[in-house]
Short mmCIF file of C-alpha atoms and ligand atoms in Angstrom, two decimals:
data_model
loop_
_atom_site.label_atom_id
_atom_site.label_comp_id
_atom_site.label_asym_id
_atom_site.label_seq_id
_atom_site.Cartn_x
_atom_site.Cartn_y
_atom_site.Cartn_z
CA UNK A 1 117.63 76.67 94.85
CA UNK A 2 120.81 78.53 94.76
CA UNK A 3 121.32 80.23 97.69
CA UNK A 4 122.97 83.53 96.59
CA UNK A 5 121.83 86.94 97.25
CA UNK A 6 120.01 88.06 93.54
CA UNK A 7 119.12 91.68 92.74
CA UNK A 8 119.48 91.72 89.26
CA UNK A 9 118.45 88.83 87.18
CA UNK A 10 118.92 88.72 83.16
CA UNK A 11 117.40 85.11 81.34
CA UNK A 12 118.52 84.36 77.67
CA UNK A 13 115.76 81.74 77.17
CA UNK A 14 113.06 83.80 77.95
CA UNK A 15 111.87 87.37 76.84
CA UNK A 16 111.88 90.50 79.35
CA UNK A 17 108.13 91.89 79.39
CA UNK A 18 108.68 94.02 82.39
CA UNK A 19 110.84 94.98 85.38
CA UNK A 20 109.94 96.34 88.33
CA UNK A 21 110.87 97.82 91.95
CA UNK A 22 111.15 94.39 93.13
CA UNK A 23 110.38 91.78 90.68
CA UNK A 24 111.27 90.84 86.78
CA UNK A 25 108.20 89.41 84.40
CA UNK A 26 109.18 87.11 81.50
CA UNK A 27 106.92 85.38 78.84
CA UNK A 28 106.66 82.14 78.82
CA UNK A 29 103.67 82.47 75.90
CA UNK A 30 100.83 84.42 75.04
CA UNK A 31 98.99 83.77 78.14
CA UNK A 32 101.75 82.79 80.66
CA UNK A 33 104.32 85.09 83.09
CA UNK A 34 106.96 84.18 84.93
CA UNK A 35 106.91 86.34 88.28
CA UNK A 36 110.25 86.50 89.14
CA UNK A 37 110.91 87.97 92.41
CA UNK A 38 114.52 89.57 93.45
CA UNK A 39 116.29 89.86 96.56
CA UNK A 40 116.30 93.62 96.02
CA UNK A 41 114.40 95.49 99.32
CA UNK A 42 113.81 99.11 99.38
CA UNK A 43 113.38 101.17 102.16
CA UNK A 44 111.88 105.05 102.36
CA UNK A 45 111.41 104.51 98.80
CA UNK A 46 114.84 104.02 97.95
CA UNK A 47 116.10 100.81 96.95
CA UNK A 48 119.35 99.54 98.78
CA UNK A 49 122.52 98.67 96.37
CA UNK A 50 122.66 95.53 98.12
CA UNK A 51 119.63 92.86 98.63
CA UNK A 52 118.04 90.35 101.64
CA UNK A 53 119.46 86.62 101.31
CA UNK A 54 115.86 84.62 100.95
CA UNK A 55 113.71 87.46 99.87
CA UNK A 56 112.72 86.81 96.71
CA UNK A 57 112.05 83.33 97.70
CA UNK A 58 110.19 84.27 100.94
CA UNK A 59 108.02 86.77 99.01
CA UNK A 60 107.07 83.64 96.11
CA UNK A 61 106.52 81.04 98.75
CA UNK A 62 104.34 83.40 101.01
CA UNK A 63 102.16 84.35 98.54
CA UNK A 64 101.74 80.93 97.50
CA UNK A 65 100.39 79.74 100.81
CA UNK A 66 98.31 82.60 100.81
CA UNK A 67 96.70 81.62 97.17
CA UNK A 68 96.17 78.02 99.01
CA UNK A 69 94.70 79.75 102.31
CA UNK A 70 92.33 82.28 100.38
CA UNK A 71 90.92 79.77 98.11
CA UNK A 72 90.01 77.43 101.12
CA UNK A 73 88.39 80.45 102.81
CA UNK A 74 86.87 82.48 99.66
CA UNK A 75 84.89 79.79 97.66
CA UNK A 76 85.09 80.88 94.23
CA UNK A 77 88.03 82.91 94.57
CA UNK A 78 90.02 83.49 91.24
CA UNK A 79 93.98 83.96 91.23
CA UNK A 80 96.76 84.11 88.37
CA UNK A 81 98.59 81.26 89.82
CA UNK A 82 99.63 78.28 88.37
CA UNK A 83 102.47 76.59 89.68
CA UNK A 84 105.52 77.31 91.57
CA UNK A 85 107.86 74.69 89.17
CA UNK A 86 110.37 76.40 86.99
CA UNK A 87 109.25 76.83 83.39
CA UNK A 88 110.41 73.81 81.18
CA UNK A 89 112.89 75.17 78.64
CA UNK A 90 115.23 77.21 80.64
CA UNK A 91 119.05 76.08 81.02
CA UNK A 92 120.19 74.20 84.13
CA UNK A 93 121.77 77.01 85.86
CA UNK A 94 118.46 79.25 84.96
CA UNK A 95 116.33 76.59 86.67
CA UNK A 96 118.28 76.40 89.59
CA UNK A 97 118.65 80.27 89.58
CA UNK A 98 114.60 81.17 89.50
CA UNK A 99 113.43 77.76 91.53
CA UNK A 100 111.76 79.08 94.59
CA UNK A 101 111.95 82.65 93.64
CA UNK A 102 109.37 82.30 90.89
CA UNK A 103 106.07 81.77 89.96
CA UNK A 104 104.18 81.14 86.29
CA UNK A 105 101.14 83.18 86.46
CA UNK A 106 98.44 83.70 84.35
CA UNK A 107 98.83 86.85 82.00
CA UNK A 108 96.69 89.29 82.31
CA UNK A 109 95.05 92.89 81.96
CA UNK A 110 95.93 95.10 84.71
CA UNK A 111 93.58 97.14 86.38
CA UNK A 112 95.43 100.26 86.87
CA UNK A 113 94.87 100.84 90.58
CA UNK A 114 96.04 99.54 93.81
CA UNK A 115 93.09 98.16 96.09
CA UNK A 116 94.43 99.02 99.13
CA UNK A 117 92.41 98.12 102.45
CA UNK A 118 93.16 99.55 105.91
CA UNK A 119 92.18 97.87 108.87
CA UNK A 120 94.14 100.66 111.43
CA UNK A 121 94.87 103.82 110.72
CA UNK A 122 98.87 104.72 109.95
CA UNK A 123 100.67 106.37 107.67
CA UNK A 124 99.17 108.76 104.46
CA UNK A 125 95.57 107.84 106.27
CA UNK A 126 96.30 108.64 109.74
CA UNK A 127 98.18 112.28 108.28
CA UNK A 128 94.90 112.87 106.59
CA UNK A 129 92.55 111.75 109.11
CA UNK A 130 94.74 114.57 111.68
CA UNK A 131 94.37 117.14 108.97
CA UNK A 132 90.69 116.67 107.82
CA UNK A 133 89.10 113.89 109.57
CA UNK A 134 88.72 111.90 106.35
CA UNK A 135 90.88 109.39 104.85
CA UNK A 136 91.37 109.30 101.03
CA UNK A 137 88.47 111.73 101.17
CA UNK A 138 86.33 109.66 103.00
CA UNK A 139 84.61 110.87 106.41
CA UNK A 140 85.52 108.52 109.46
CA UNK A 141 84.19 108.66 113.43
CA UNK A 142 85.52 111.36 115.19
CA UNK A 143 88.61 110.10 117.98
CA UNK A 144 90.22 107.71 116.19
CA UNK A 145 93.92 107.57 117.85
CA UNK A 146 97.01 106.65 116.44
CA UNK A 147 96.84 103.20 115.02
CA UNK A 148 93.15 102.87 115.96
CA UNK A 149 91.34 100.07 114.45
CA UNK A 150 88.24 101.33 112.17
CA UNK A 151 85.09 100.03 113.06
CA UNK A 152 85.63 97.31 109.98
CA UNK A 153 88.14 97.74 107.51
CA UNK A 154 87.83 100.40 105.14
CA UNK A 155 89.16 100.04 100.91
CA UNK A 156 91.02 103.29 99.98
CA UNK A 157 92.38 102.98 96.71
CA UNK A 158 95.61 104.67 94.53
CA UNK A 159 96.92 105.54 91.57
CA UNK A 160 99.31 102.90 90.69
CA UNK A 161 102.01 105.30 89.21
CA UNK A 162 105.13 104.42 86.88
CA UNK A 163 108.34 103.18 88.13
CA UNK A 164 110.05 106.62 90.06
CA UNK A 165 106.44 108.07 90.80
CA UNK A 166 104.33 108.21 93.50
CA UNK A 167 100.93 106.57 93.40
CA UNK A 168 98.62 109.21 94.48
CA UNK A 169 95.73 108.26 97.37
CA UNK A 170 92.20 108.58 96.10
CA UNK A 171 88.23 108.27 96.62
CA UNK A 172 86.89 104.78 95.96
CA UNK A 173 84.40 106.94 93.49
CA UNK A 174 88.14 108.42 91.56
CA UNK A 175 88.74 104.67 91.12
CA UNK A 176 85.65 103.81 89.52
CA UNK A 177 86.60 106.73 86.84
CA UNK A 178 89.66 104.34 86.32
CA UNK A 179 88.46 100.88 85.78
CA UNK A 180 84.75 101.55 84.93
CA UNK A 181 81.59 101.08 86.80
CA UNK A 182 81.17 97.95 85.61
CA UNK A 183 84.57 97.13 87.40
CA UNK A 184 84.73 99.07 90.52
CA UNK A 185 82.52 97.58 93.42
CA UNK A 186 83.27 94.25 92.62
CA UNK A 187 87.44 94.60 93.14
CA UNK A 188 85.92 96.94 96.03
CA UNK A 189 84.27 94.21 97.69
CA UNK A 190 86.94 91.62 96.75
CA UNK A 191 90.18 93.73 98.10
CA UNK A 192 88.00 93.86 101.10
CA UNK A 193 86.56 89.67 101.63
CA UNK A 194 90.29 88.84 100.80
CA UNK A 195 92.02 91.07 103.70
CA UNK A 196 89.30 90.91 105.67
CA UNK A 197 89.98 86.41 105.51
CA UNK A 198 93.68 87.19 105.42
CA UNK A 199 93.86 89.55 108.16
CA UNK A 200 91.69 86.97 110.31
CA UNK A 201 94.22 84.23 109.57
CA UNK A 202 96.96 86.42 110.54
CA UNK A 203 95.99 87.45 113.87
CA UNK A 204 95.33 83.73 114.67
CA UNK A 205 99.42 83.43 114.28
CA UNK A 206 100.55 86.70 116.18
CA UNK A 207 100.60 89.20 113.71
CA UNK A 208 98.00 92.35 112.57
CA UNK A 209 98.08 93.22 109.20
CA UNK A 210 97.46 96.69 109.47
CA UNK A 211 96.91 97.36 105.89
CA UNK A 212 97.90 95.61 102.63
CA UNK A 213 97.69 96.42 99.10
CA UNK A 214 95.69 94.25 96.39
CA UNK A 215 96.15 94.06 92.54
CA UNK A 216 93.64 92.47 90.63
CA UNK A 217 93.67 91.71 86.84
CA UNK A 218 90.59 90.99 84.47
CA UNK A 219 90.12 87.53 82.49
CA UNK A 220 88.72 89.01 79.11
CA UNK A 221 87.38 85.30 77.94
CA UNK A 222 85.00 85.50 81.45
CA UNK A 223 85.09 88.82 82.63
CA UNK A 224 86.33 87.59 85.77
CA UNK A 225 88.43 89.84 88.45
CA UNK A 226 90.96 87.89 89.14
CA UNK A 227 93.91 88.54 91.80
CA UNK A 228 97.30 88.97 90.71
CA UNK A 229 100.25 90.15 92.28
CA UNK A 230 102.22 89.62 95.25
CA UNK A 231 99.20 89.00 97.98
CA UNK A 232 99.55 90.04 102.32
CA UNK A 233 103.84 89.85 102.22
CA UNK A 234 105.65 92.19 104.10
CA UNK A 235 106.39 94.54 101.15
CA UNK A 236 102.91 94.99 100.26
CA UNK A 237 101.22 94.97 103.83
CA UNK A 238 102.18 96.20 107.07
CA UNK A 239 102.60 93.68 109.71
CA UNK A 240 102.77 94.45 113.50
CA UNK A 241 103.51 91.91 115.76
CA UNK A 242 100.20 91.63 117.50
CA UNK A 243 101.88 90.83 121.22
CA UNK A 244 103.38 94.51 121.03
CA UNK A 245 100.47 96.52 119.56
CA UNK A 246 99.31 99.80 121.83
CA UNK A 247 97.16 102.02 120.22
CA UNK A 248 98.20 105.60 120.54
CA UNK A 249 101.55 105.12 119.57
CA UNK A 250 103.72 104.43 116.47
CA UNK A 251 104.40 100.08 115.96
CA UNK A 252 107.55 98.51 115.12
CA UNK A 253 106.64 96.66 111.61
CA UNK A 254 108.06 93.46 111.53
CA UNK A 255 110.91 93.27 108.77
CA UNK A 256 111.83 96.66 107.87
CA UNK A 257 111.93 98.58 111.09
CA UNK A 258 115.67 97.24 111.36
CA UNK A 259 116.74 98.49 108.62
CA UNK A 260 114.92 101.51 109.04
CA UNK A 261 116.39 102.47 112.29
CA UNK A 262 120.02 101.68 111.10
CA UNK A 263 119.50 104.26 108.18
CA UNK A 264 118.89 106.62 110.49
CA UNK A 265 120.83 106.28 113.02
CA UNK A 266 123.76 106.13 110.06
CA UNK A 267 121.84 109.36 108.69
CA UNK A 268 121.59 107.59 105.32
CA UNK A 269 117.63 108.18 105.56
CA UNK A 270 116.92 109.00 102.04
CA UNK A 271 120.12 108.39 100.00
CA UNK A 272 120.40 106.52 96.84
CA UNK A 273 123.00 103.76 96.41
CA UNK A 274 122.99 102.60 100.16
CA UNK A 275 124.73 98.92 100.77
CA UNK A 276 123.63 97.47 104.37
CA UNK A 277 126.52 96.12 106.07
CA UNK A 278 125.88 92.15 106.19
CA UNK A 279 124.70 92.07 109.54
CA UNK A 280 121.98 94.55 108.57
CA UNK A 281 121.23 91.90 105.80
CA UNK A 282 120.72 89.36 107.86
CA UNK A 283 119.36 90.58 110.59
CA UNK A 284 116.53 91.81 108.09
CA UNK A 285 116.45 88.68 106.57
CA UNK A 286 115.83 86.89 109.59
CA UNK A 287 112.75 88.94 110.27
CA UNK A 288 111.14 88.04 106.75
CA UNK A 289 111.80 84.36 107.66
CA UNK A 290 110.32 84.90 110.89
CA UNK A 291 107.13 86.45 109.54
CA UNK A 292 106.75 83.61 106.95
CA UNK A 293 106.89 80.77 109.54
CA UNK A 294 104.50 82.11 111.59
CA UNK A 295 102.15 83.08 108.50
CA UNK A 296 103.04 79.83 107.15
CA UNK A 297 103.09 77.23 109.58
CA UNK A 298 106.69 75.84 108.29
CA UNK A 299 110.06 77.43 107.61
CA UNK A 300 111.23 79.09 104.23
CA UNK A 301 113.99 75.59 104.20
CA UNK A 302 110.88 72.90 104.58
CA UNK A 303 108.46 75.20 101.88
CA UNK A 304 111.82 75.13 99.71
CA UNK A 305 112.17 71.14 100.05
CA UNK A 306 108.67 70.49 99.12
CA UNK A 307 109.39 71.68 95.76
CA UNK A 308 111.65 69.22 95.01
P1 ATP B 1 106.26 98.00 93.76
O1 ATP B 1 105.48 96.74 94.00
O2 ATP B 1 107.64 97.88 94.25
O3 ATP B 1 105.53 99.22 94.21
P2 ATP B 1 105.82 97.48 91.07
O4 ATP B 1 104.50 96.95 91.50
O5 ATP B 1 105.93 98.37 89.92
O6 ATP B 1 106.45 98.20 92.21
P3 ATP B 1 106.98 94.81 91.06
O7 ATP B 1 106.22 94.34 92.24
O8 ATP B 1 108.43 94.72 91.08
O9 ATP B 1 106.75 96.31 90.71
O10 ATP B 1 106.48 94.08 89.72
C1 ATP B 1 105.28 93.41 89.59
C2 ATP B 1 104.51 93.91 88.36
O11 ATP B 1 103.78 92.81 87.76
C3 ATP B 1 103.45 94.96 88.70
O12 ATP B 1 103.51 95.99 87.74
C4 ATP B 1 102.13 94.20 88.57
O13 ATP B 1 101.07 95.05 88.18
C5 ATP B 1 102.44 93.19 87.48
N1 ATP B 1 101.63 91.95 87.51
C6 ATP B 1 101.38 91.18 88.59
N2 ATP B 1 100.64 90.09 88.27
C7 ATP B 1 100.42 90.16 86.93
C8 ATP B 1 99.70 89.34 85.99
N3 ATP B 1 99.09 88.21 86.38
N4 ATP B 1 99.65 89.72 84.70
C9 ATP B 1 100.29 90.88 84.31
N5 ATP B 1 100.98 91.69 85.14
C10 ATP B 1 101.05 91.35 86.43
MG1 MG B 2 104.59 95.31 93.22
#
């Protein structure tokens, strides 16, 4: 694959269904995607002007291995992959451009939530949990610290807002308003089998998922729930390295704690149009690679040759 740094990416061959924060989806017919994933990152919500050599293609390949991990652990398991080759059809210079950074997927209907599942308590939850001892209005044990584990993960679902909003945290019974009774405990108990397998994995190679987000689509011809989506990468999780974690305290996430810190100490926290200077790039970069190998078992350069 061409190793250029991508963060816009416009196909003539194919049509443009969707674009979003990170990724582009194109049609390849009625029932297929291609999940096209950018080097674009974004950090306190804003995305930089400038991307991360290898994201896109670390993003596609690590949630590939994870489709390949969950199914071996999750018998019966449904996903929307299909295959990481290129769709036939495009021109040369396409190929080359969305090989490795791409996916086809099965197309379908969205449930309109994010299944998120926490395993610690950070972030939105742990501001809650300070306020009113609940998190997304739920009640949990009395002394929970700063990055506590909960006793076993807990699913705390959002609003999965448009492009520019904020999804908004709410109840797992909110949800069920959403996608329907019929819906809700099964992508409940799914979100949670899948990160509870995934986070298990994870900590066998170093690293604590601390919480990831979960999309899940519906198969209208067998009214399965079928995952979707980017599944336990860096953007959509957090990931601690698991040698550092104290409870108590704040944790360095893996791959954008760099970048954060140089915003800040820049005072740039918060501005639109930011470029990182290269070394910022790489040094960012470097981290995603690092988190894939260890996921992974192989570098982003061997995943990348196996393709071909
Ligand atoms: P962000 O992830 O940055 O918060 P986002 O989710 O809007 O924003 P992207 O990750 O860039 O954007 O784009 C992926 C989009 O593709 C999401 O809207 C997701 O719901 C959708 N999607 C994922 N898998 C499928 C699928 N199999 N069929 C249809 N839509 C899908
Ligand atoms: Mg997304």
């Amino acid at each position: 694959m061409a190793s250029q740094v991508v963060t816009k990416i416009e196909l003539s061959s194919l049509p443009k269904l969707a674009s979003g924060k990170v990724r582009d989806l194109y049609e390849i017919d009625d029932k297929t995607l291609l999940f096209l994933t950018t080097d674009r990152i974004s950090a306190f919500d804003v995305i930089m002007a400038n991307g991360v050599p290898w994201k896109g293609a670390i993003l596609t390949q690590l949630t590939a291995h994870w489709f390949g991990v969950l199914a071996e652990r999750i018998p019966g398991l449904k996903t929307h992959f299909l295959t990481l080759a290129p769709p036939a059809g495009l021109s040369p210079p396409e190929t080359e451009l969305v090989r490795g950074r791409s996916m086809q997927v099965r197309k379908l209907r969205v449930f309109p939530i994010e299944a998120i599942v926490r395993g610690y308590i950070t972030g939105s939850a742990w501001s809650e949990y300070q306020k009113s001892g609940t998190v997304h209005g739920l009640p949990q044990p009395a002394g929970l610290q700063r990055c506590s584990p909960f006793p076993s993960a807990i699913y705390t679902p959002s609003t999965k807002a448009e492009l520019g909003q904020h999804d908004e945290n709410i109840t797992p019974a909110q949800a069920a308003e959403i996608v329907g009774e019929r819906y809700a405990s099964r992508i409940e108990a799914l979100a949670l089998q899948v990160y509870n397998a995934g986070a298990a994995y994870a900590r066998e190679r170093g690293i604590i998922i601390a919480d990831t987000k979960f999309e899940f689509g519906l198969d209208e011809e067998t009214d399965d729930i079928v995952l979707i989506d980017e599944v336990l990468t860096p953007d959509s999780s957090r990931f601690w390295p698991a040698d550092e974690y104290e409870v108590g305290r704040d944790q360095d996430s893996f791959d954008k704690q760099f970048l954060r810190n140089w915003l800040i100490k820049e005072g740039l926290k918060y501005k639109e149009g930011v470029a990182m200077p290269p070394d910022v790039a790489e040094a960012t970069s470097a981290r995603y690679k690092d988190a894939f190998k260890r996921l992974a078992g192989k570098t982003l350069d061997e995943a990348l040759a196996e393709l071909d």
